[in-house]
Structure formats: structure tokens, C-alpha cells
Coordinates of C-alpha atoms and ligand atoms in Angstrom, one line a residue:
M1 CA 21.2 -21.2 25.1
S2 CA 20.3 -18.8 27.9
K3 CA 22.3 -16.1 26.0
L4 CA 20.2 -16.8 22.9
R5 CA 17.0 -16.6 24.9
S6 CA 18.0 -13.3 26.5
F7 CA 19.0 -11.9 23.1
F8 CA 15.5 -12.8 21.7
K9 CA 13.9 -11.3 24.8
R10 CA 15.8 -8.1 24.5
H11 CA 15.4 -7.8 20.7
V12 CA 11.8 -9.2 20.5
L13 CA 10.8 -6.4 18.1
L14 CA 13.7 -6.9 15.8
V15 CA 13.4 -10.7 15.8
G16 CA 9.6 -10.6 15.2
L17 CA 10.1 -8.1 12.4
A18 CA 12.8 -10.2 10.8
A19 CA 10.6 -13.3 11.1
V20 CA 7.9 -11.4 9.0
V21 CA 10.0 -9.2 6.8
V22 CA 12.3 -11.9 5.4
P23 CA 9.6 -14.2 4.1
L24 CA 7.6 -11.2 2.9
L25 CA 10.5 -9.9 0.9
S26 CA 11.1 -13.3 -0.5
I27 CA 7.5 -13.4 -1.6
I28 CA 7.8 -10.0 -3.2
G29 CA 11.0 -11.1 -4.9
L30 CA 9.2 -14.1 -6.3
Q31 CA 6.2 -12.1 -7.3
Y32 CA 8.5 -9.6 -9.1
W33 CA 10.0 -12.4 -11.0
S34 CA 6.6 -14.0 -12.0
L35 CA 5.1 -10.6 -12.8
R36 CA 8.0 -9.9 -15.2
K37 CA 7.3 -13.3 -16.8
L38 CA 3.6 -12.5 -17.0
E39 CA 4.4 -9.2 -18.5
K40 CA 6.3 -10.8 -21.4
T41 CA 3.6 -13.5 -21.8
S42 CA 0.9 -10.9 -21.8
I43 CA 2.5 -9.0 -24.6
V44 CA 2.7 -12.1 -26.7
A45 CA -0.9 -13.2 -25.6
G46 CA -2.3 -9.8 -26.5
T47 CA -0.7 -9.8 -29.9
V48 CA -1.6 -13.4 -30.5
G49 CA -5.2 -12.7 -29.5
M50 CA -5.4 -10.0 -32.2
K51 CA -3.7 -12.1 -34.8
N52 CA -6.2 -14.9 -34.0
Y53 CA -9.0 -12.5 -34.7
L54 CA -7.6 -11.6 -38.1
G55 CA -7.1 -15.2 -38.9
G56 CA -10.7 -15.8 -37.8
V57 CA -12.0 -13.1 -40.2
S58 CA -10.0 -14.6 -43.1
S59 CA -11.2 -18.1 -42.6
E60 CA -14.8 -16.9 -42.2
V61 CA -14.6 -15.1 -45.6
K62 CA -12.9 -18.1 -47.2
M63 CA -15.5 -20.5 -45.7
F64 CA -18.3 -18.4 -47.0
Y65 CA -17.2 -18.4 -50.6
K66 CA -15.9 -21.9 -50.6
S67 CA -19.0 -23.5 -49.2
N68 CA -21.2 -21.4 -51.5
A69 CA -19.1 -22.6 -54.5
E70 CA -19.0 -26.2 -53.3
Q71 CA -22.8 -26.3 -53.0
A72 CA -23.6 -24.4 -56.1
L73 CA -21.1 -25.9 -58.5
A74 CA -21.7 -29.5 -57.9
V75 CA -22.9 -30.0 -61.4
P76 CA -23.3 -33.6 -62.9
A77 CA -21.4 -34.5 -66.1
Y78 CA -24.5 -35.0 -68.2
S79 CA -25.4 -31.3 -67.7
V80 CA -22.6 -30.3 -70.1
E81 CA -22.7 -33.2 -72.5
G82 CA -24.4 -33.1 -75.9
D83 CA -27.6 -31.2 -76.1
N84 CA -28.1 -31.1 -72.4
L85 CA -26.1 -27.9 -72.1
C86 CA -29.0 -26.0 -73.5
D87 CA -31.4 -27.6 -71.1
L88 CA -31.8 -25.2 -68.3
K89 CA -33.4 -27.5 -65.9
D90 CA -31.6 -29.2 -63.0
H91 CA -28.1 -28.0 -63.8
F92 CA -27.4 -26.6 -60.4
P93 CA -28.2 -28.2 -57.0
V94 CA -29.2 -24.8 -55.5
C95 CA -31.4 -22.1 -57.0
K96 CA -29.5 -19.1 -55.7
V97 CA -25.8 -18.2 -55.1
E98 CA -24.8 -15.5 -52.7
G99 CA -21.8 -13.3 -53.4
A100 CA -21.6 -14.0 -57.2
K101 CA -22.5 -11.6 -60.0
L102 CA -22.7 -14.4 -62.6
V103 CA -22.7 -18.2 -62.6
F104 CA -21.5 -20.1 -65.7
L105 CA -21.5 -23.5 -67.2
A106 CA -19.2 -24.6 -70.0
G107 CA -19.1 -27.8 -72.1
F108 CA -16.0 -28.8 -74.0
D109 CA -15.7 -30.7 -77.2
E110 CA -12.8 -33.0 -78.0
Q111 CA -10.8 -30.1 -79.6
G112 CA -11.2 -28.2 -76.4
E113 CA -13.7 -25.8 -77.8
A114 CA -16.2 -24.4 -75.3
Q115 CA -19.8 -23.6 -75.3
T116 CA -20.5 -21.4 -72.3
L117 CA -23.8 -20.4 -70.8
F118 CA -24.2 -17.6 -68.1
F119 CA -26.8 -17.7 -65.4
N120 CA -28.4 -15.2 -63.1
P121 CA -27.1 -16.0 -59.6
Q122 CA -30.4 -14.9 -58.0
D123 CA -32.3 -17.5 -60.1
L124 CA -30.1 -20.2 -61.5
S125 CA -32.8 -21.4 -63.8
A126 CA -32.6 -18.2 -65.8
H127 CA -30.0 -17.2 -68.4
A128 CA -28.1 -14.0 -67.8
S129 CA -29.4 -11.5 -70.3
E130 CA -26.4 -9.5 -71.4
V131 CA -22.9 -10.6 -70.4
P132 CA -20.3 -7.8 -70.6
P133 CA -17.2 -8.8 -72.6
A134 CA -14.8 -8.4 -69.6
E135 CA -16.7 -11.2 -67.8
V136 CA -16.8 -13.4 -70.9
R137 CA -13.0 -12.9 -71.2
A138 CA -12.4 -13.7 -67.6
V139 CA -14.3 -17.0 -68.0
Q140 CA -12.4 -17.8 -71.1
F141 CA -9.1 -17.2 -69.3
A142 CA -10.3 -19.3 -66.3
T143 CA -11.5 -22.2 -68.4
A144 CA -8.4 -22.3 -70.7
P145 CA -6.5 -24.9 -68.6
L146 CA -9.5 -27.1 -68.4
R147 CA -10.1 -26.9 -72.1
M148 CA -6.5 -27.9 -72.6
A149 CA -7.0 -30.8 -70.2
R150 CA -10.0 -31.9 -72.2
K151 CA -8.0 -31.7 -75.5
E152 CA -5.1 -33.7 -74.0
N153 CA -7.5 -36.1 -72.3
V154 CA -5.8 -35.5 -68.9
A155 CA -7.4 -37.5 -66.0
M156 CA -8.7 -35.5 -63.1
P157 CA -9.6 -37.8 -60.2
Q158 CA -11.1 -35.2 -57.9
P159 CA -12.4 -31.9 -59.3
M160 CA -11.8 -29.0 -56.8
V161 CA -12.8 -25.4 -56.6
W162 CA -10.0 -22.9 -57.2
M163 CA -9.7 -19.3 -58.0
E164 CA -8.6 -17.6 -61.2
D165 CA -7.6 -14.0 -60.8
H166 CA -6.5 -12.7 -64.2
D167 CA -8.9 -9.8 -64.0
P168 CA -9.0 -8.2 -60.5
D169 CA -12.6 -7.0 -61.2
N170 CA -13.8 -10.4 -62.1
F171 CA -12.4 -13.0 -59.8
V172 CA -13.6 -16.5 -60.9
L173 CA -14.2 -19.5 -58.7
I174 CA -14.1 -22.4 -61.0
K175 CA -14.6 -26.2 -60.8
A176 CA -14.1 -28.9 -63.5
V177 CA -17.0 -31.1 -64.5
T178 CA -15.7 -34.6 -65.0
D179 CA -17.0 -37.8 -66.4
D180 CA -15.1 -40.9 -65.5
Q181 CA -12.1 -38.8 -64.4
K182 CA -12.1 -37.0 -67.8
V183 CA -12.8 -33.3 -68.0
V184 CA -15.9 -32.6 -70.0
G185 CA -16.7 -29.1 -68.9
A186 CA -16.4 -26.4 -66.2
T187 CA -18.7 -24.5 -64.0
G188 CA -18.0 -21.5 -61.9
M189 CA -19.0 -18.1 -60.6
I190 CA -17.7 -14.6 -61.0
L191 CA -17.4 -12.9 -57.6
D192 CA -19.3 -9.7 -56.9
P193 CA -16.9 -7.1 -55.2
A194 CA -19.8 -4.9 -54.2
Y195 CA -21.4 -7.8 -52.3
F196 CA -18.1 -8.6 -50.7
R197 CA -17.6 -5.1 -49.6
E198 CA -21.1 -4.3 -48.4
V199 CA -22.3 -7.6 -47.0
V200 CA -19.6 -10.3 -46.5
L201 CA -16.9 -8.2 -45.0
P202 CA -19.0 -6.3 -42.4
T203 CA -20.8 -9.4 -41.4
K204 CA -17.7 -11.5 -41.0
I205 CA -15.9 -8.7 -39.1
K206 CA -18.8 -8.4 -36.7
E207 CA -19.4 -12.2 -36.2
S208 CA -15.7 -12.7 -35.5
L209 CA -15.6 -9.9 -33.0
A210 CA -18.3 -11.5 -30.9
K211 CA -16.5 -14.9 -31.2
Y212 CA -12.9 -13.8 -30.4
F213 CA -13.7 -10.9 -28.0
P214 CA -16.8 -12.1 -26.0
D215 CA -18.5 -10.4 -23.0
G216 CA -18.0 -6.9 -24.3
T217 CA -14.2 -7.1 -24.5
D218 CA -14.6 -6.1 -28.2
E219 CA -14.9 -2.6 -26.8
N220 CA -11.2 -2.6 -26.3
V221 CA -10.2 -3.1 -29.9
I222 CA -10.9 -1.2 -33.1
V223 CA -11.2 -3.2 -36.4
T224 CA -10.8 -1.4 -39.7
A225 CA -11.2 -2.7 -43.2
Y226 CA -9.3 -1.2 -46.1
D227 CA -10.0 -1.3 -49.9
E228 CA -7.6 -1.9 -52.7
Q229 CA -6.2 1.7 -52.4
D230 CA -5.7 1.2 -48.7
N231 CA -8.5 3.6 -47.8
P232 CA -10.5 2.7 -44.7
I233 CA -13.9 1.6 -45.7
L234 CA -15.4 0.6 -42.4
S235 CA -14.5 0.6 -38.7
S236 CA -15.9 -1.3 -35.7
Q237 CA -15.7 1.9 -33.6
S238 CA -15.4 5.6 -34.3
A239 CA -12.8 6.0 -31.4
K240 CA -9.2 6.9 -32.2
G241 CA -7.2 4.1 -30.5
Q242 CA -3.5 3.3 -30.5
H243 CA -1.4 3.4 -33.7
D244 CA 0.2 -0.1 -33.6
E245 CA -2.1 -1.8 -35.9
I246 CA -1.8 -5.4 -37.1
K247 CA -3.1 -5.9 -40.7
T248 CA -3.8 -8.9 -42.9
S249 CA -5.0 -9.4 -46.5
L250 CA -8.1 -11.3 -47.1
P251 CA -8.6 -14.5 -49.1
Y252 CA -10.0 -14.2 -52.7
F253 CA -10.3 -10.4 -52.4
Y254 CA -6.6 -10.2 -51.5
N255 CA -6.3 -6.5 -52.3
Y256 CA -8.6 -5.8 -49.3
K257 CA -7.2 -5.7 -45.8
V258 CA -8.4 -5.9 -42.3
G259 CA -6.5 -4.3 -39.4
I260 CA -6.9 -4.4 -35.7
R261 CA -5.5 -2.2 -32.9
S262 CA -6.1 -1.6 -29.2
R263 CA -8.5 1.1 -28.3
H264 CA -6.8 2.2 -25.0
M265 CA -3.4 0.6 -24.8
T266 CA -1.2 -1.5 -27.0
P267 CA -0.5 -5.0 -25.6
E268 CA 3.0 -3.8 -24.6
Q269 CA 1.5 -0.8 -22.8
W270 CA -1.1 -2.9 -21.1
A271 CA 1.4 -5.5 -20.0
H272 CA 3.7 -2.7 -18.5
W273 CA 0.8 -1.1 -16.8
N274 CA -0.4 -4.4 -15.4
F275 CA 3.1 -5.1 -14.2
N276 CA 3.5 -1.8 -12.4
Y277 CA 0.0 -1.9 -11.0
S278 CA 0.3 -5.4 -9.6
L279 CA 3.8 -4.7 -8.2
S280 CA 2.8 -1.4 -6.6
L281 CA -0.3 -3.1 -5.1
S282 CA 1.8 -5.8 -3.6
L283 CA 4.4 -3.4 -2.3
L284 CA 1.6 -1.2 -0.8
M285 CA 0.0 -4.2 0.9
T286 CA 3.4 -5.4 2.2
A287 CA 4.1 -1.9 3.6
V288 CA 0.7 -1.9 5.3
L289 CA 1.3 -5.4 6.6
I290 CA 4.8 -4.5 7.9
G291 CA 3.4 -1.3 9.5
G292 CA 0.7 -3.3 11.2
I293 CA 3.1 -5.9 12.4
V294 CA 5.6 -3.3 13.7
L295 CA 2.7 -1.6 15.5
A296 CA 1.6 -4.9 17.0
L297 CA 5.1 -5.9 18.0
R298 CA 5.8 -2.5 19.5
T299 CA 2.6 -2.7 21.5
A300 CA 3.5 -6.3 22.6
S301 CA 7.0 -5.4 23.6
R302 CA 5.8 -2.3 25.4
E303 CA 3.3 -4.4 27.3
M304 CA 6.0 -6.9 28.2
R305 CA 8.2 -4.1 29.4
L306 CA 5.3 -2.6 31.3
S307 CA 4.4 -5.9 33.0
Q308 CA 8.1 -6.4 33.9
M309 CA 8.2 -2.9 35.3
K310 CA 5.0 -3.5 37.3
A311 CA 6.5 -6.6 38.8
D312 CA 9.6 -4.6 39.7
F313 CA 7.4 -1.9 41.1
V314 CA 5.7 -4.2 43.6
S315 CA 9.0 -5.5 45.0
N316 CA 10.5 -1.9 45.0
V317 CA 7.5 -0.5 46.8
S318 CA 7.5 -3.2 49.4
H319 CA 11.1 -2.4 50.1
E320 CA 10.4 1.3 50.1
L321 CA 7.6 0.8 52.7
R322 CA 9.6 -1.6 54.8
T323 CA 12.7 0.6 55.4
P324 CA 10.9 3.7 56.9
L325 CA 8.6 1.4 58.9
A326 CA 11.5 -0.5 60.4
S327 CA 13.2 2.9 61.4
I328 CA 10.0 4.2 63.0
R329 CA 9.6 0.9 64.9
V330 CA 13.2 0.9 66.2
F331 CA 13.1 4.6 67.3
G332 CA 9.6 4.1 68.8
E333 CA 10.8 1.1 70.8
F334 CA 13.8 3.0 72.1
M335 CA 11.6 5.7 73.3
K336 CA 9.0 3.4 74.8
L337 CA 11.6 1.4 76.8
G338 CA 12.7 4.8 78.3
R339 CA 16.3 4.0 77.5
V340 CA 16.9 7.5 76.1
G341 CA 17.2 10.0 78.9
D342 CA 18.8 12.8 77.0
R343 CA 16.3 15.3 75.8
A344 CA 18.3 16.1 72.8
K345 CA 18.4 12.4 71.8
I346 CA 14.6 12.1 72.3
R347 CA 14.2 15.2 70.1
E348 CA 16.5 13.6 67.5
Y349 CA 14.6 10.3 67.5
G350 CA 11.3 12.2 67.3
E351 CA 12.7 14.0 64.2
H352 CA 13.8 10.7 62.7
I353 CA 10.3 9.3 63.2
E354 CA 8.7 12.4 61.7
T355 CA 11.0 12.3 58.7
E356 CA 10.4 8.6 58.0
S357 CA 6.6 9.1 58.4
R358 CA 6.8 12.0 55.9
R359 CA 8.7 9.8 53.5
L360 CA 6.0 7.1 53.9
T361 CA 3.3 9.7 53.4
Q362 CA 5.0 10.9 50.2
L363 CA 5.3 7.4 48.9
I364 CA 1.7 6.5 49.7
N365 CA 0.6 9.9 48.2
N366 CA 2.5 9.1 45.1
I367 CA 0.8 5.7 44.8
L368 CA -2.7 7.0 45.5
D369 CA -2.2 9.9 43.1
F370 CA -0.9 7.5 40.5
S371 CA -3.9 5.3 40.9
K372 CA -6.2 8.3 40.6
I373 CA -4.4 9.5 37.5
E374 CA -4.7 6.0 35.9
S375 CA -8.4 5.8 36.6
G376 CA -8.9 9.5 35.5
R377 CA -10.1 10.6 39.0
K378 CA -7.3 13.0 39.7
T379 CA -8.6 16.5 40.2
Y380 CA -6.8 19.8 40.8
E381 CA -7.8 22.8 42.8
F382 CA -6.3 25.8 41.1
E383 CA -5.7 29.0 42.9
R384 CA -3.7 32.2 42.3
V385 CA -0.4 31.9 44.2
R386 CA 3.1 33.2 44.2
L387 CA 5.3 30.3 43.1
E388 CA 8.2 31.4 45.2
D389 CA 6.1 31.0 48.3
V390 CA 4.9 27.5 47.3
V391 CA 8.6 26.5 46.7
A392 CA 9.9 28.1 49.9
E393 CA 7.1 26.4 52.0
T394 CA 7.8 23.0 50.4
L395 CA 11.6 23.4 51.0
K396 CA 10.8 24.0 54.7
T397 CA 9.0 20.7 55.0
C398 CA 12.0 18.8 53.9
E399 CA 14.4 20.7 56.0
V400 CA 14.9 18.0 58.7
R401 CA 15.2 15.1 56.2
L402 CA 17.9 16.9 54.2
K403 CA 19.7 17.7 57.3
Q404 CA 19.8 14.1 58.3
S405 CA 21.0 13.1 54.9
G406 CA 23.8 15.6 55.1
F407 CA 22.5 17.7 52.2
S408 CA 22.3 21.4 51.8
I409 CA 19.8 23.1 49.7
V410 CA 20.5 26.4 48.1
F411 CA 17.4 28.3 47.2
Q412 CA 17.9 31.0 44.6
S413 CA 14.8 33.1 44.5
P414 CA 14.1 35.4 41.5
T415 CA 15.9 38.7 41.3
R416 CA 12.7 40.6 40.5
P417 CA 9.1 39.8 41.5
L418 CA 7.4 37.2 39.4
P419 CA 3.9 37.2 38.0
A420 CA 1.4 35.2 39.9
A421 CA 0.6 31.6 38.8
V422 CA -2.7 29.7 38.9
V423 CA -1.8 26.3 40.2
D424 CA -2.8 23.5 42.6
R425 CA -0.5 24.4 45.5
E426 CA -0.4 20.8 46.8
A427 CA 0.2 19.2 43.5
V428 CA 3.1 21.6 42.7
A429 CA 4.6 20.9 46.1
Q430 CA 4.3 17.2 45.5
A431 CA 6.1 17.5 42.1
L432 CA 8.9 19.5 43.7
L433 CA 9.2 17.0 46.6
N434 CA 9.6 14.2 44.1
L435 CA 12.4 16.2 42.3
L436 CA 14.1 16.9 45.6
D437 CA 13.7 13.3 46.7
N438 CA 15.4 12.1 43.5
A439 CA 18.1 14.8 43.8
V440 CA 19.0 13.5 47.2
K441 CA 18.6 9.8 46.3
Y442 CA 20.8 9.9 43.3
S443 CA 23.5 12.0 44.8
E444 CA 24.2 9.8 47.9
R445 CA 27.8 9.2 46.9
A446 CA 28.4 12.6 45.4
E447 CA 31.2 14.8 46.8
K448 CA 29.2 17.9 46.7
K449 CA 26.1 17.2 48.7
E450 CA 24.2 20.3 47.6
V451 CA 20.9 20.7 45.8
L452 CA 20.3 24.0 44.0
V453 CA 16.6 25.1 43.7
R454 CA 15.9 28.1 41.5
V455 CA 12.7 30.0 40.7
G456 CA 12.6 32.4 37.8
E457 CA 10.8 33.5 34.7
R458 CA 11.8 32.7 31.2
D459 CA 10.0 33.4 27.9
G460 CA 6.8 34.2 29.7
C461 CA 6.9 31.0 31.8
L462 CA 7.6 30.6 35.4
Q463 CA 10.3 28.0 36.1
I464 CA 11.3 25.9 39.0
S465 CA 14.6 24.0 38.6
V466 CA 16.3 21.5 40.8
T467 CA 20.0 20.8 40.2
D468 CA 22.1 18.1 41.9
H469 CA 25.6 16.9 41.5
G470 CA 24.8 13.2 41.5
V471 CA 25.1 10.3 39.1
G472 CA 23.4 12.0 36.2
I473 CA 21.4 10.3 33.4
A474 CA 22.5 9.0 30.1
P475 CA 21.0 10.8 27.1
A476 CA 19.3 7.6 25.9
E477 CA 17.4 7.3 29.2
Q478 CA 16.4 10.9 29.5
K479 CA 13.1 10.5 27.6
K480 CA 12.2 7.2 29.2
I481 CA 12.5 8.2 32.8
F482 CA 9.2 10.1 32.6
E483 CA 7.4 6.9 31.7
K484 CA 5.4 5.2 34.5
F485 CA 7.3 2.5 36.4
Y486 CA 10.5 3.2 34.4
R487 CA 13.7 3.0 36.4
V488 CA 17.3 3.2 35.1
S489 CA 18.6 -0.2 35.9
T490 CA 22.2 0.1 34.8
G491 CA 25.2 2.2 35.9
L492 CA 25.6 3.8 39.3
V493 CA 21.9 3.9 40.2
H494 CA 21.1 0.2 40.1
D495 CA 21.2 -0.2 43.9
V496 CA 19.1 2.9 44.7
K497 CA 15.5 1.9 45.6
G498 CA 12.5 3.6 44.2
S499 CA 9.0 3.0 42.8
G500 CA 9.5 4.4 39.3
L501 CA 6.4 6.6 39.7
G502 CA 8.0 9.9 40.9
L503 CA 8.8 11.5 37.5
S504 CA 5.7 10.2 35.7
L505 CA 3.7 12.0 38.5
V506 CA 5.7 15.2 38.0
K507 CA 5.1 15.0 34.3
H508 CA 1.3 14.5 34.7
I509 CA 1.0 17.3 37.3
V510 CA 2.9 19.7 35.2
E511 CA 1.0 18.9 32.0
A512 CA -2.3 19.3 33.9
H513 CA -1.0 22.9 34.5
R514 CA -0.3 23.2 30.8
G515 CA 3.4 23.3 31.5
S516 CA 6.3 21.0 30.8
V517 CA 9.2 19.3 32.6
T518 CA 12.6 18.9 31.0
V519 CA 15.9 17.4 32.1
E520 CA 19.5 18.4 31.3
S521 CA 22.0 15.8 32.5
A522 CA 25.2 14.0 31.8
P523 CA 26.3 10.8 33.5
G524 CA 28.6 11.6 36.4
H525 CA 27.9 15.3 36.2
G526 CA 24.6 15.7 37.9
S527 CA 21.1 16.6 36.6
T528 CA 18.9 19.7 36.4
F529 CA 15.2 19.1 36.2
T530 CA 13.1 22.2 35.2
I531 CA 9.4 22.6 35.6
S532 CA 7.9 25.4 33.4
L533 CA 4.4 26.7 34.2
P534 CA 2.5 29.4 32.4
A535 CA 2.2 32.7 34.2
A536 CA -1.3 34.1 35.0
D537 CA -1.9 37.0 32.6
G538 CA -2.4 40.7 33.6
V539 CA -0.6 43.6 35.2
A540 CA -2.6 43.3 38.4
D541 CA -1.1 39.9 39.0
R542 CA 2.4 41.4 38.8
A543 CA 1.5 44.2 41.2
E544 CA 0.1 41.6 43.6
T545 CA 3.5 39.8 43.6
Q546 CA 5.4 42.9 44.7
K547 CA 5.4 41.6 48.3
P548 CA 8.7 40.5 49.8
L549 CA 9.5 36.8 49.7
L550 CA 9.2 34.8 52.9
G551 CA 8.9 37.7 55.2
G552 CA 10.7 40.0 52.8
D553 CA 14.5 39.5 53.4
A554 CA 17.2 38.2 51.2
S555 CA 16.6 37.3 47.6
D556 CA 18.9 34.3 48.1
L557 CA 17.4 32.0 50.8
A558 CA 19.6 29.1 51.8
F559 CA 18.9 26.1 54.0
K560 CA 22.3 24.9 54.9
H561 CA 22.7 22.0 57.3
Ligands
LIG1 P1 12.3 6.3 41.2 O1 11.3 6.0 42.3 O2 13.0 5.2 40.7 O3 13.2 7.5 41.6 P2 11.3 8.2 39.3 O4 10.2 8.2 38.4 O5 11.4 9.4 40.3 O6 11.4 6.9 40.0 O7 12.7 8.3 38.5 C1 12.9 7.5 37.4 C2 14.3 7.2 37.1 O8 15.0 8.4 36.7 C3 15.1 6.8 38.3 O9 15.0 5.4 38.5 C4 16.5 7.3 38.1 O10 17.2 6.3 37.4 C5 16.3 8.5 37.2 N1 16.4 9.7 38.0 C6 15.4 10.5 38.4 N2 15.9 11.6 39.0 C7 17.3 11.5 38.9 C8 18.4 12.3 39.3 N3 18.2 13.5 40.0 N4 19.6 11.9 39.1 C9 19.8 10.7 38.4 N5 18.9 9.9 38.0 C10 17.6 10.3 38.2

């Protein structure tokens, strides 16, 4: 159980991410599946929508002629019997028939002979003046079956309107006139193709568009009507549109056709586009969501690590403070009690006290500087200096401590004079002290207790490097050690005490000088920390640095103890 808990703690980012990513990917998978389904359905729905429209136009046309015929041709039997046929009054229940070029009324005798009268559809009380032979023939053809029925005395329970299409220029809508279920005559109308083409077709196309594609969606389709020769005679829009057109023939005028096609995309293209768009949108949103969550989790895990490091810091610092204080107190008490008579011993104790106080001062300086950096109050006083001098002076201040620790420092000064640098003398000294302190701390058990300090110039930068032969640092840790509070807690160093502030201070100081700090190290083979600082420009600076180092003797200065 505790193993599981510690696994979760260590891999909080991974666990948190998995907790979000797995359900998200499942949702995406489900969405992909439903979008694929929707894509197929949309193709069908798009096509069905267009087919419905065509069906709508057809039934509107049919309704128009059928209801006109039903109304106009409801003629009573007495209208065609005996002398009544010639009486023009009250034959038709309406006075005007739309869409017809002629209306007729025929009365049959028992031999099936017909007496036919033609009427003007604009005014059904008036006879048509001259009826062309083609129309007369068309009516004769149309009434022939009814005449036969009259002759044969066939019963016709419910007279209906139907269409006779012997002559494509004269379609006839005809209805039987019956008396006691016996056919006594016929009435009908010859359809007007011009009226169909110019009035009925455009009106029904327009009305159906508004009905089947409401709220301006009719903009997305193009409807075209074609005549008997398949030539387009009218179109709902002048736009070009896609080529996949669905066509249908119309009722009565079956040689005419109406076609519909998408203006922008075919239903297939639209469904594909919609699929790709929705899926990309979902993927994008998921990516953004995962990105946000990763960021939040990273911040959370960093905060957790930082708060853990802060807690460690407090315990480390109290230990760091206590050790030198205890030494100072012990040596002070020895001297106070006067137990040490030997002058050399007194001197040695004094040196111990001085070293420990310096160590305390450095620790307190680090903490104070760190707090200044954190609150943005840290300031630097830049001055033109010779870096070799600053390094040599700093090394002198640690002389005693190094001697006590059994370490020797080899200072390798530059072979030729270096350009001057503009730095904060104290800050650079503090950075170097921290590197030296670490070099000693992490080489306690090393066989070669030697720290090499070099000052030189490389690629126009002034460099100070500190090399030790201590425990070294694993590659994975090398970036992290410059973070505040970070301490390597594994391997050989876990028992060495420290605050975790030293290298973060070094980094800050160096970066404030527009320089950089790097480390080269391998576990068990020591480390080299290198501070690079920009040189001050100009020849004059170089001339100024021609003075000898530390009183002008050797180019290799060694403090060996
Ligand atoms: P600390 O007070 O722990 O020394 P630093 O910030 O100075 O804090 O160093 C951070 C970590 O880097 C140390 O805990 C140590 O593990 C590693 N480190 C620093 N300098 C050296 C070195 N010279 N040799 C080996 N490890 C080092």
C-alpha cells in the first residue's frame, strides 16, 4: 500500500495525465465512431431532403390540375341528356378553369355516338369559337372508351378524373358523366402546355423551395426545370453548383423534368467536410485540454517538489548553523577556562573559531542574498577589475579553512594578461566561495584532496573554473542542481549537509553579469564548474591589465597545505 502511495507521489504527473488522457481518448474514440455514423446518415439525409423536394414539386403540380379538374368537371347528368346539351347555362360549377386551353362536354346516345361542345376556359358560359382539328381528335380519342361503355351499358359506380395522352400537345383530363351508374356523357379539359411552362411550373418550384428549404437554406440548392428536349427552361439561381443532380419527371406533363443539386457541396462532400471539421475541432480541443492539464500538473508537481525542498532546507540550515556554532562555543570555552597554555594551540583554536565564523557568515550571506534575490532587492556594484586579482584574494580568505580540511588548492593563473572585467567584486567572490565550498564538501572522501582553480580567456569570455576530484554528479542531475533548494539526495552525497542555495546563487550572480555557469562531471570522477563572464571591451583595458599578478611573480600560484 505504502509502495503504491510512494509510486503515485513520485509519478504524480504521469498518473494525473493518465487519469485525464485515458477518458479523453475514449471520448474521442466514441466521437469518431458516432461522427462516422453521422457522416453516413448525413449523406442519406442530404439526398433524401432533395428527393423530398422533388416529390413535393410533383405532388403540387398534380394537386393543382387534379383539384382544378375535380372542381370544374363536376357536371350533373342532366347537362348531357336530351336537348340540355345545347343549353349553356349551369353546366359547370365554376366559371373559369386555370391551366386548360379548352373545356369540353360530350353527350352519348345509345349507339355511343357523341355530340361534343367546346367551351372557353376563361368563361365557361361561352362556346369556344374555332376548335382546331387536333384538339377535336384528341377529345374523340379520349372519349372513345366511355362511348364504348355507353354502348355496352357498362356500370360505372364512381366516375374519376384520369388523363388521356394520345397527343402529347393535347393532354386531356377527362371524367365520365353518369346517371344511375350508367355512362351518359363525358366532360374534360385539354391542358395548356404554355400555361404549365410559364405559370404552374415556376410557381410550384418556388412554393416548394420555401416549404422544403425554409430560413434561407434554399440558397444552398439549385433547382432547374427541363423541357421535352431536356433543355433547361428555368433555374432557381444563376450559380453553377455541383454536378451530381437528382432529376424527376413531372405528373401529366411527364416529358418535363425538374432537377435539384447542391450549390456548394454534394451531400457526400458536405458529410465528409462535416466529419473532418468536427473531428479536427475535437482533436484540437483535446490537445489544448491536455496541454493545459500537463501545464497545471507540472506546476503542481513543481510546487510540491519546491515545498518539499523548502522543508528540507529548514532542517538542513538549522544543522548547518548548529555545527559551526557548537565548534565556536567549544573552542571559546577551552580558551576562557585557560586550559590551553601553549601559544600555538591558542593560535590554532583562534583559527578554528575564525574559520567557523567565516563559514557561518557565508551561510548567512547566502540566505540573505537569496532572500534579496527572491524579493528583487539584490543590487550589484559594478567596477572595472582584474578577475585574476579577485580570484586570488578570494582564495586567500579560504586558506585556513582549506588547510584544516586537508585540501590543497592549485591556482592556475592565465599565461597572458587578461582583459579587464566589469563585475561586482563581492558577488563574484561569493560565487567562487560557493564553488570552492562545494568542491571541498563533495570531495571529503576523495583520495586526491586537491582543488584546481583556473582563470583564463576563451572565445572572448573570461572564465573561472573550479575542478575537484570528488563524488561527481550524474548527467540527469546536472541541470537541476542550479535550481533553488535542489540537492542531490542519492548516491554518495546523501550524508553531506547543505542548504541547496549555493549553486542557485552562483547562477543568479553570473547571469546578472550577463555570463553563464556550466558543469562538466561524471559520477566518481569529480566535477568542473566554469563561470564565464564577458570581458570589458577596448584595448585600453588590456593595457591596464599588463601589471603582474599578486605582486608580479609566478604565473602559477599554489596554496598547498
Ligand atoms: P548544497 O548546499 O547542497 O551544496 P548547492 O546549491 O551548492 O547546495 O548544490 C546543489 C547540489 O549540487 C548539491 O546538493 C550537490 O549534490 C551538488 N553539487 C554541487 N557541487 C558539487 C560538487 N563539486 N561535486 C558534487 N556534487 C556537487
